[in-house]
Every structure is written in C-alpha cells, then in structure tokens.
C-alpha cells in the first residue's frame, strides 16, 4: 500500500461523513418519482433492499482492500495485468467524471426552472468547478471537512418535512406488498445512483488512519443514508398520490413550496441554495478520485489531472440542453453504476482471490 503521511490521513469517524455526503446529493430531490414508477407505494421496501444490497457490496469492498495491496488502481493491475488494469482504472475515472457532469447539470436544471431561467450553464459550471478545484487543492482532508459541514448544516432541512404530516394520509401505504417482488426489485435498481458514492473508499482507503476501525463508521454512514431516504420516501408517499408523483420531477421542492414562516416566504428558494453545499463535496471527491486514478495510471501530477477532469466536465455539461437528454443520460449512468457496484466489485473480489492463489502456487 502507498505510504501516506499521517498529517494527510483522516480519523476513522470522519468516514461516516464522507460516505453519507457522497450519497445525499441532487438525486434525493426526485428519487421518489423514479422508484414509484416501478414499485408504487411499496417503494419504501425498495429503499430497504437497496440499503441491504449496499451493505453486501461494502463488505466486498473491504474484503478487496484487506486482501489486496493498495487502492483500486493497484488491485486492478495486480489482477488484470499492467495495461488492461490501467485501462479498467481509466474507465472508472471516466465514470466518476461522467457523474460530476450529471450532478452539476441536474442542479443547474433545478436553478433554471425554479430560480433563474436565463442562467448560463457554462458560466455557473465554470464558477462552481473553480470553487471545487480550490477545495481540492487544499488536500483530501479539506474535502472531508467540506463533507462534514454538508452533512451537519443542512440537517434541519429534513425536519421541515414534518410540516406536511397534518396534510398527509399514510393509509395509502397499505396494503404492504401490493406490488410484485420483481417491481420492488426494479425500484431497487433505480436507486443505484442514489446509493452511489461508498465505492470511492476503494481510492481513499490509504488516507485512513485506522482502516480497520473505519469499517464500522462506513456502515454507520450507509445506515444513516438508508434512514434518510426511507424517511423522505414515506413522507412523500403520505403527502402525494401515485398519480401526482408521476408528474412531479422534484417532489421535495414542491413540499418545500408549502412551507411558510414569518421571516421567509419562499422556503424552496432557501432549500435550493442550501443544496449547493450538499453537492459541493460530491463534485470535489469525484474529481479528486478521477485525478488520483490518472496520477497512478498515466503518471501525471494530480494537481494537473484534476484540472483536466474539471475541463472535461465543463465542456460536457453544456452539451445537455433538454430534459429528455438529461433523463436519458442519467438512465445510462445509473445502469453503468449498477454494473460497477453489483457486478464488477464482486467479480473483482473473486478474481483477486484466484490471482493471489495462482501467484502463490507459482512461487
């Protein structure tokens, strides 16, 4: 494993904030509508299954890191060979960069529809990516610090959802299992992007002061994510009907719209602005991971690599002009995430065990 100085590493408990911050992003604004298409009011079961599946994949990830020597790029080269391993690692850098584009473009779409119809996609992306690079240049610990605040500061936003309980009817959630197991599993697959992010531990694992103690905090972060999504889904299903959910792109913003306080009339404006803090560590960590992969595969300085990643994201973000294009792109990215987490990671663990055994016997 690459030797990382202790002043650049993070204590185990901060893994909780990194894992959770990566999973709560722009996807939570519209996740209810997506899973309700398949599982309807049984979608809360899809959330539970997605959490359980994530536990399993996270267990596989820690087994890979425990039995391997180094991070994802080192393990890929050990299992697949030098050139094929590098090619696979670069494909993951491409996936992370594509995820940056999806987060940034989706958030800009929210701004265009709810706040500033004439906002420039290019200019906003440029400013946001410059801010992200400024944070990344501060080092991995700085990114983790931003992730910490992105979890702590917006916490009260979840309490706002209690405002709609007097206007909700939760008897619609009954009877349970009104949909088939296949439909519920389809809803689980639609949550792939919502529960993404924990796989990045494959890259920042060397930056943990005590990897063994960090495991429980990673599971705690995943559990907290599952609780938040379950809470959001149940609140939304009590307030909206299934038919309404089919026509609302961002149900959470519509809930915020009914909130009225004496000093803040349009609460959804505040919520949208606050959510920029939530997606900031998403983008920072994704760019950092892509830059680290490029550093270890094609041997360019990480400070230069992250700039190139940001430039690619900046150029591609403006390519998406319509809602149909964005939706199609998100569907493709969601399927790629499924292949990465639910197929490649278990396969990598099996191949790693085989490679270690073969090379041991060869010696």
Short mmCIF file of C-alpha atoms in Angstrom, two decimals:
data_model
loop_
_atom_site.label_atom_id
_atom_site.label_comp_id
_atom_site.label_asym_id
_atom_site.label_seq_id
_atom_site.Cartn_x
_atom_site.Cartn_y
_atom_site.Cartn_z
CA UNK A 1 0.00 0.00 0.00
CA UNK A 2 1.16 3.50 -0.81
CA UNK A 3 2.59 5.24 2.22
CA UNK A 4 0.58 8.34 3.12
CA UNK A 5 1.88 10.69 5.81
CA UNK A 6 -0.25 10.86 8.93
CA UNK A 7 -0.94 14.56 8.53
CA UNK A 8 -2.78 13.80 5.27
CA UNK A 9 -4.91 11.00 6.72
CA UNK A 10 -8.31 11.27 8.41
CA UNK A 11 -9.51 9.65 11.66
CA UNK A 12 -11.95 6.72 11.36
CA UNK A 13 -15.12 8.57 12.45
CA UNK A 14 -14.89 11.02 9.52
CA UNK A 15 -15.54 8.14 7.12
CA UNK A 16 -19.17 8.37 8.29
CA UNK A 17 -19.44 11.91 6.89
CA UNK A 18 -17.62 11.10 3.64
CA UNK A 19 -19.83 8.10 2.86
CA UNK A 20 -23.07 9.88 3.72
CA UNK A 21 -22.12 13.13 1.98
CA UNK A 22 -21.46 11.24 -1.26
CA UNK A 23 -24.87 9.54 -1.18
CA UNK A 24 -27.05 12.53 -0.34
CA UNK A 25 -26.85 14.83 -3.31
CA UNK A 26 -29.05 16.12 -6.07
CA UNK A 27 -30.63 12.66 -6.55
CA UNK A 28 -32.65 12.94 -3.35
CA UNK A 29 -34.70 15.79 -4.84
CA UNK A 30 -36.50 13.48 -7.25
CA UNK A 31 -35.84 9.90 -6.17
CA UNK A 32 -39.46 9.29 -5.07
CA UNK A 33 -40.84 9.73 -8.57
CA UNK A 34 -38.28 7.42 -10.13
CA UNK A 35 -38.84 4.43 -7.85
CA UNK A 36 -42.61 4.97 -7.66
CA UNK A 37 -42.84 4.22 -11.39
CA UNK A 38 -41.99 0.59 -10.65
CA UNK A 39 -42.95 -0.16 -7.07
CA UNK A 40 -45.60 2.46 -6.28
CA UNK A 41 -46.30 2.80 -2.56
CA UNK A 42 -44.17 -0.30 -1.91
CA UNK A 43 -41.11 1.73 -2.89
CA UNK A 44 -40.10 2.04 0.76
CA UNK A 45 -39.30 -1.68 0.57
CA UNK A 46 -37.03 -0.91 -2.40
CA UNK A 47 -35.14 1.55 -0.19
CA UNK A 48 -34.61 -1.11 2.48
CA UNK A 49 -33.42 -3.63 -0.12
CA UNK A 50 -31.07 -1.07 -1.68
CA UNK A 51 -29.56 -0.44 1.76
CA UNK A 52 -29.09 -4.17 2.40
CA UNK A 53 -27.51 -4.71 -1.02
CA UNK A 54 -25.18 -1.78 -0.32
CA UNK A 55 -24.10 -3.46 2.94
CA UNK A 56 -23.13 -6.54 0.95
CA UNK A 57 -21.18 -4.59 -1.67
CA UNK A 58 -19.44 -2.55 1.05
CA UNK A 59 -18.42 -5.83 2.71
CA UNK A 60 -16.95 -6.99 -0.62
CA UNK A 61 -15.09 -3.69 -0.95
CA UNK A 62 -13.43 -4.06 2.46
CA UNK A 63 -12.51 -7.65 1.64
CA UNK A 64 -10.89 -6.48 -1.61
CA UNK A 65 -8.92 -3.80 0.23
CA UNK A 66 -7.97 -6.20 3.02
CA UNK A 67 -6.70 -8.93 0.69
CA UNK A 68 -5.26 -6.60 -1.93
CA UNK A 69 -2.26 -4.33 -1.61
CA UNK A 70 -3.12 -0.72 -2.30
CA UNK A 71 -6.11 1.04 -3.77
CA UNK A 72 -8.30 0.24 -6.79
CA UNK A 73 -5.64 1.08 -9.38
CA UNK A 74 -3.04 -1.18 -7.72
CA UNK A 75 -5.50 -4.05 -7.36
CA UNK A 76 -6.67 -3.75 -10.99
CA UNK A 77 -3.08 -4.04 -12.20
CA UNK A 78 -2.42 -7.00 -9.90
CA UNK A 79 -5.49 -8.88 -11.14
CA UNK A 80 -5.71 -7.90 -14.81
CA UNK A 81 -2.11 -7.07 -15.62
CA UNK A 82 -0.39 -3.74 -16.19
CA UNK A 83 -2.08 -2.47 -19.36
CA UNK A 84 -5.55 -3.96 -19.01
CA UNK A 85 -5.58 -2.96 -15.35
CA UNK A 86 -4.73 0.64 -16.25
CA UNK A 87 -7.42 0.66 -18.95
CA UNK A 88 -10.06 -0.55 -16.46
CA UNK A 89 -8.96 2.05 -13.91
CA UNK A 90 -9.20 4.83 -16.51
CA UNK A 91 -12.73 3.65 -17.34
CA UNK A 92 -13.62 4.26 -13.69
CA UNK A 93 -12.10 7.74 -13.89
CA UNK A 94 -14.38 8.31 -16.89
CA UNK A 95 -17.37 7.09 -14.87
CA UNK A 96 -16.56 9.43 -11.98
CA UNK A 97 -16.16 12.36 -14.38
CA UNK A 98 -19.49 11.48 -16.00
CA UNK A 99 -21.08 11.53 -12.55
CA UNK A 100 -19.71 15.04 -11.97
CA UNK A 101 -21.43 16.13 -15.18
CA UNK A 102 -24.74 14.55 -14.12
CA UNK A 103 -24.73 16.19 -10.67
CA UNK A 104 -23.77 19.61 -11.95
CA UNK A 105 -26.16 19.61 -14.91
CA UNK A 106 -29.10 18.36 -12.84
CA UNK A 107 -28.55 21.03 -10.21
CA UNK A 108 -28.33 23.73 -12.88
CA UNK A 109 -31.62 22.46 -14.32
CA UNK A 110 -33.21 22.96 -10.90
CA UNK A 111 -31.86 26.51 -10.81
CA UNK A 112 -33.16 27.22 -14.31
CA UNK A 113 -36.68 26.02 -13.58
CA UNK A 114 -37.14 27.29 -10.03
CA UNK A 115 -34.93 30.37 -9.71
CA UNK A 116 -33.06 31.73 -12.73
CA UNK A 117 -34.49 30.71 -16.13
CA UNK A 118 -31.77 32.55 -18.05
CA UNK A 119 -28.77 31.36 -16.04
CA UNK A 120 -25.81 30.34 -18.20
CA UNK A 121 -24.91 26.66 -17.86
CA UNK A 122 -21.30 27.34 -18.85
CA UNK A 123 -20.73 30.29 -16.51
CA UNK A 124 -22.29 28.61 -13.47
CA UNK A 125 -20.39 25.38 -14.16
CA UNK A 126 -17.14 27.33 -14.52
CA UNK A 127 -17.60 29.16 -11.19
CA UNK A 128 -18.66 26.01 -9.35
CA UNK A 129 -15.77 23.92 -10.73
CA UNK A 130 -13.25 26.65 -9.86
CA UNK A 131 -14.54 26.56 -6.28
CA UNK A 132 -14.27 22.76 -6.30
CA UNK A 133 -10.67 22.91 -7.55
CA UNK A 134 -9.81 25.45 -4.85
CA UNK A 135 -11.06 22.99 -2.21
CA UNK A 136 -9.32 20.02 -3.87
CA UNK A 137 -6.00 21.88 -3.88
CA UNK A 138 -6.33 22.08 -0.10
CA UNK A 139 -5.89 18.31 0.03
CA UNK A 140 -8.05 15.33 0.90
CA UNK A 141 -8.57 16.50 4.48
CA UNK A 142 -10.04 19.78 3.22
CA UNK A 143 -12.53 17.85 1.05
CA UNK A 144 -13.52 15.78 4.07
CA UNK A 145 -14.03 18.97 6.07
CA UNK A 146 -16.46 20.27 3.45
CA UNK A 147 -18.22 16.88 3.51
CA UNK A 148 -18.59 17.20 7.29
CA UNK A 149 -20.34 20.56 7.02
CA UNK A 150 -22.50 19.34 4.13
CA UNK A 151 -23.92 16.70 6.48
CA UNK A 152 -24.25 18.79 9.65
CA UNK A 153 -25.51 22.17 8.39
CA UNK A 154 -28.47 21.04 6.23
CA UNK A 155 -29.72 18.56 8.85
CA UNK A 156 -32.58 20.84 9.92
CA UNK A 157 -33.88 20.71 6.33
CA UNK A 158 -35.09 17.18 6.98
CA UNK A 159 -37.11 18.39 9.97
CA UNK A 160 -39.02 20.72 7.62
CA UNK A 161 -40.69 17.66 6.09
CA UNK A 162 -42.57 17.16 9.35
CA UNK A 163 -44.51 20.26 8.32
CA UNK A 164 -46.59 18.22 5.83
CA UNK A 165 -47.65 15.45 8.23
CA UNK A 166 -51.00 17.14 9.13
CA UNK A 167 -51.79 17.22 5.40
CA UNK A 168 -50.79 13.62 4.72
CA UNK A 169 -52.62 10.29 4.63
CA UNK A 170 -50.41 7.30 5.33
CA UNK A 171 -53.14 4.69 4.96
CA UNK A 172 -52.28 4.74 1.25
CA UNK A 173 -49.15 2.75 2.12
CA UNK A 174 -51.40 -0.22 2.91
CA UNK A 175 -51.66 -2.99 2.00
CA UNK A 176 -47.98 -3.87 2.05
CA UNK A 177 -46.65 -5.89 -0.90
CA UNK A 178 -49.32 -4.60 -3.22
CA UNK A 179 -46.71 -4.90 -5.99
CA UNK A 180 -44.73 -7.94 -7.12
CA UNK A 181 -41.22 -8.72 -5.93
CA UNK A 182 -40.00 -8.01 -9.46
CA UNK A 183 -41.45 -4.48 -9.34
CA UNK A 184 -39.86 -3.85 -5.94
CA UNK A 185 -36.50 -5.07 -7.24
CA UNK A 186 -36.85 -2.77 -10.24
CA UNK A 187 -37.35 0.09 -7.80
CA UNK A 188 -34.15 -1.02 -6.06
CA UNK A 189 -32.18 -0.83 -9.31
CA UNK A 190 -33.47 2.71 -9.87
CA UNK A 191 -31.81 3.66 -6.58
CA UNK A 192 -28.35 2.76 -7.86
CA UNK A 193 -27.25 6.37 -8.31
CA UNK A 194 -28.93 7.48 -5.09
CA UNK A 195 -26.86 4.98 -3.09
CA UNK A 196 -23.65 5.51 -5.06
CA UNK A 197 -20.53 7.00 -3.51
CA UNK A 198 -19.42 4.45 -0.94
CA UNK A 199 -17.33 2.68 -3.62
CA UNK A 200 -14.91 5.63 -3.50
CA UNK A 201 -13.39 4.10 -0.42
CA UNK A 202 -11.54 1.92 -2.93
CA UNK A 203 -9.48 5.01 -3.74
CA UNK A 204 -9.17 6.94 -0.47
CA UNK A 205 -8.54 3.83 1.65
CA UNK A 206 -4.78 4.66 2.04
CA UNK A 207 -5.81 8.01 3.54
CA UNK A 208 -7.47 6.39 6.57
CA UNK A 209 -5.52 6.45 9.83
CA UNK A 210 -7.02 3.20 11.07
CA UNK A 211 -8.70 1.29 8.21
CA UNK A 212 -9.98 -1.47 10.49
CA UNK A 213 -11.85 0.93 12.80
CA UNK A 214 -13.11 2.89 9.80
CA UNK A 215 -15.23 -0.04 8.65
CA UNK A 216 -17.93 0.38 11.29
CA UNK A 217 -18.17 4.12 10.53
CA UNK A 218 -18.64 3.34 6.84
CA UNK A 219 -21.54 1.04 7.73
CA UNK A 220 -22.98 3.72 10.02
CA UNK A 221 -22.84 6.23 7.16
CA UNK A 222 -24.61 3.79 4.86
CA UNK A 223 -27.26 3.13 7.51
CA UNK A 224 -27.87 6.83 8.02
CA UNK A 225 -28.31 7.25 4.26
CA UNK A 226 -30.88 4.45 4.22
CA UNK A 227 -32.78 6.07 7.11
CA UNK A 228 -32.84 9.47 5.36
CA UNK A 229 -34.10 8.02 2.08
CA UNK A 230 -36.70 5.91 3.88
CA UNK A 231 -37.89 8.97 5.80
CA UNK A 232 -38.12 11.07 2.63
CA UNK A 233 -39.97 8.36 0.69
CA UNK A 234 -42.55 7.69 3.42
CA UNK A 235 -43.20 11.42 3.99
CA UNK A 236 -43.63 11.97 0.23
CA UNK A 237 -45.94 8.98 -0.24
CA UNK A 238 -48.14 10.20 2.57
CA UNK A 239 -48.45 13.65 1.00
CA UNK A 240 -48.66 12.76 -2.70
CA UNK A 241 -50.72 10.21 -4.58
CA UNK A 242 -49.08 7.84 -7.05
CA UNK A 243 -50.59 9.81 -9.93
CA UNK A 244 -49.15 13.07 -8.62
CA UNK A 245 -45.70 11.57 -8.30
CA UNK A 246 -45.73 10.64 -11.97
CA UNK A 247 -45.99 14.33 -12.91
CA UNK A 248 -43.61 15.86 -10.35
CA UNK A 249 -39.94 15.89 -11.30
CA UNK A 250 -38.76 17.18 -7.89
CA UNK A 251 -41.34 16.28 -5.22
CA UNK A 252 -39.17 17.60 -2.40
CA UNK A 253 -39.13 21.11 -3.84
CA UNK A 254 -42.91 21.05 -4.10
CA UNK A 255 -43.11 20.10 -0.41
CA UNK A 256 -40.80 22.97 0.50
CA UNK A 257 -43.06 25.26 -1.50
CA UNK A 258 -45.91 24.97 1.01
CA UNK A 259 -43.71 25.89 3.98
CA UNK A 260 -44.41 29.39 5.27
CA UNK A 261 -42.50 31.12 8.07
CA UNK A 262 -42.76 34.75 9.10
CA UNK A 263 -39.24 35.70 8.02
CA UNK A 264 -39.00 33.51 4.88
CA UNK A 265 -41.90 33.30 2.45
CA UNK A 266 -40.43 31.15 -0.36
CA UNK A 267 -38.67 28.42 1.59
CA UNK A 268 -37.87 26.37 -1.55
CA UNK A 269 -35.52 29.16 -2.67
CA UNK A 270 -33.56 28.75 0.53
CA UNK A 271 -33.58 24.96 0.18
CA UNK A 272 -32.23 25.07 -3.37
CA UNK A 273 -29.46 27.46 -2.34
CA UNK A 274 -28.59 25.30 0.67
CA UNK A 275 -28.38 22.22 -1.56
CA UNK A 276 -25.38 23.72 -3.36
CA UNK A 277 -23.46 22.97 -0.16
CA UNK A 278 -24.71 19.38 -0.28
CA UNK A 279 -23.50 18.70 -3.83
CA UNK A 280 -20.16 20.51 -3.40
CA UNK A 281 -18.32 17.63 -1.66
CA UNK A 282 -19.86 15.21 -4.21
CA UNK A 283 -18.15 17.03 -7.02
CA UNK A 284 -14.90 17.61 -5.10
CA UNK A 285 -14.45 13.96 -4.17
CA UNK A 286 -15.40 12.69 -7.65
CA UNK A 287 -12.86 14.98 -9.30
CA UNK A 288 -10.26 14.05 -6.68
CA UNK A 289 -10.81 10.32 -7.32
CA UNK A 290 -10.60 10.78 -11.09
CA UNK A 291 -7.40 12.80 -10.70
CA UNK A 292 -5.87 10.18 -8.42
CA UNK A 293 -6.60 7.43 -10.93
CA UNK A 294 -4.98 9.45 -13.72
CA UNK A 295 -1.99 10.17 -11.49
CA UNK A 296 -1.39 6.47 -10.82
CA UNK A 297 -2.13 5.19 -14.33
CA UNK A 298 -0.69 7.72 -16.77
CA UNK A 299 1.65 9.34 -14.22
CA UNK A 300 0.70 12.98 -14.39
CA UNK A 301 0.66 15.23 -11.28
CA UNK A 302 -2.68 15.07 -9.52
CA UNK A 303 -2.92 18.86 -9.38
CA UNK A 304 -2.80 18.88 -13.19
CA UNK A 305 -5.04 15.82 -13.54
CA UNK A 306 -7.92 17.36 -11.57
CA UNK A 307 -7.79 20.45 -13.80
CA UNK A 308 -8.15 18.28 -16.90
CA UNK A 309 -11.05 16.41 -15.31
CA UNK A 310 -12.75 19.71 -14.46
CA UNK A 311 -12.23 21.00 -18.03
CA UNK A 312 -13.83 17.86 -19.48
CA UNK A 313 -16.77 18.25 -17.09
CA UNK A 314 -17.08 21.94 -18.00
CA UNK A 315 -17.10 21.18 -21.73
CA UNK A 316 -19.63 18.35 -21.48
CA UNK A 317 -22.07 20.00 -19.07
CA UNK A 318 -23.22 22.49 -21.69
CA UNK A 319 -23.98 19.73 -24.19
CA UNK A 320 -27.25 18.81 -22.48
CA UNK A 321 -29.99 21.25 -23.40
CA UNK A 322 -33.31 19.43 -22.89
CA UNK A 323 -34.93 17.46 -20.09
CA UNK A 324 -35.12 14.39 -22.35
CA UNK A 325 -31.36 14.46 -22.93
CA UNK A 326 -30.62 14.80 -19.23
CA UNK A 327 -33.03 11.98 -18.29
CA UNK A 328 -31.54 9.64 -20.89
CA UNK A 329 -28.03 10.45 -19.70
CA UNK A 330 -28.99 9.75 -16.08
CA UNK A 331 -30.51 6.40 -17.07
CA UNK A 332 -27.31 5.35 -18.83
CA UNK A 333 -25.19 6.47 -15.89
CA UNK A 334 -27.47 4.61 -13.45
CA UNK A 335 -27.02 1.38 -15.44
CA UNK A 336 -23.25 1.90 -15.53
CA UNK A 337 -23.27 2.32 -11.75
CA UNK A 338 -25.18 -0.96 -11.39
CA UNK A 339 -22.55 -2.77 -13.45
CA UNK A 340 -19.74 -1.20 -11.45
CA UNK A 341 -21.08 -1.91 -7.97
CA UNK A 342 -23.24 -5.01 -8.26
CA UNK A 343 -21.23 -6.93 -10.89
CA UNK A 344 -17.66 -5.68 -11.16
CA UNK A 345 -16.90 -5.39 -7.44
CA UNK A 346 -17.98 -8.99 -6.56
CA UNK A 347 -16.19 -10.21 -9.69
CA UNK A 348 -13.04 -8.31 -8.72
CA UNK A 349 -13.04 -9.96 -5.28
CA UNK A 350 -13.31 -13.44 -6.85
CA UNK A 351 -10.57 -12.71 -9.40
CA UNK A 352 -8.34 -11.23 -6.70
CA UNK A 353 -8.59 -14.38 -4.61
CA UNK A 354 -7.85 -16.52 -7.67
CA UNK A 355 -4.89 -14.34 -8.71
CA UNK A 356 -3.37 -14.46 -5.23
CA UNK A 357 -3.71 -18.23 -5.10
CA UNK A 358 -2.27 -18.73 -8.58
CA UNK A 359 0.72 -16.46 -7.94
CA UNK A 360 1.32 -18.09 -4.57
CA UNK A 361 1.37 -21.56 -6.14
CA UNK A 362 3.63 -20.28 -8.93
CA UNK A 363 6.20 -19.16 -6.37
#
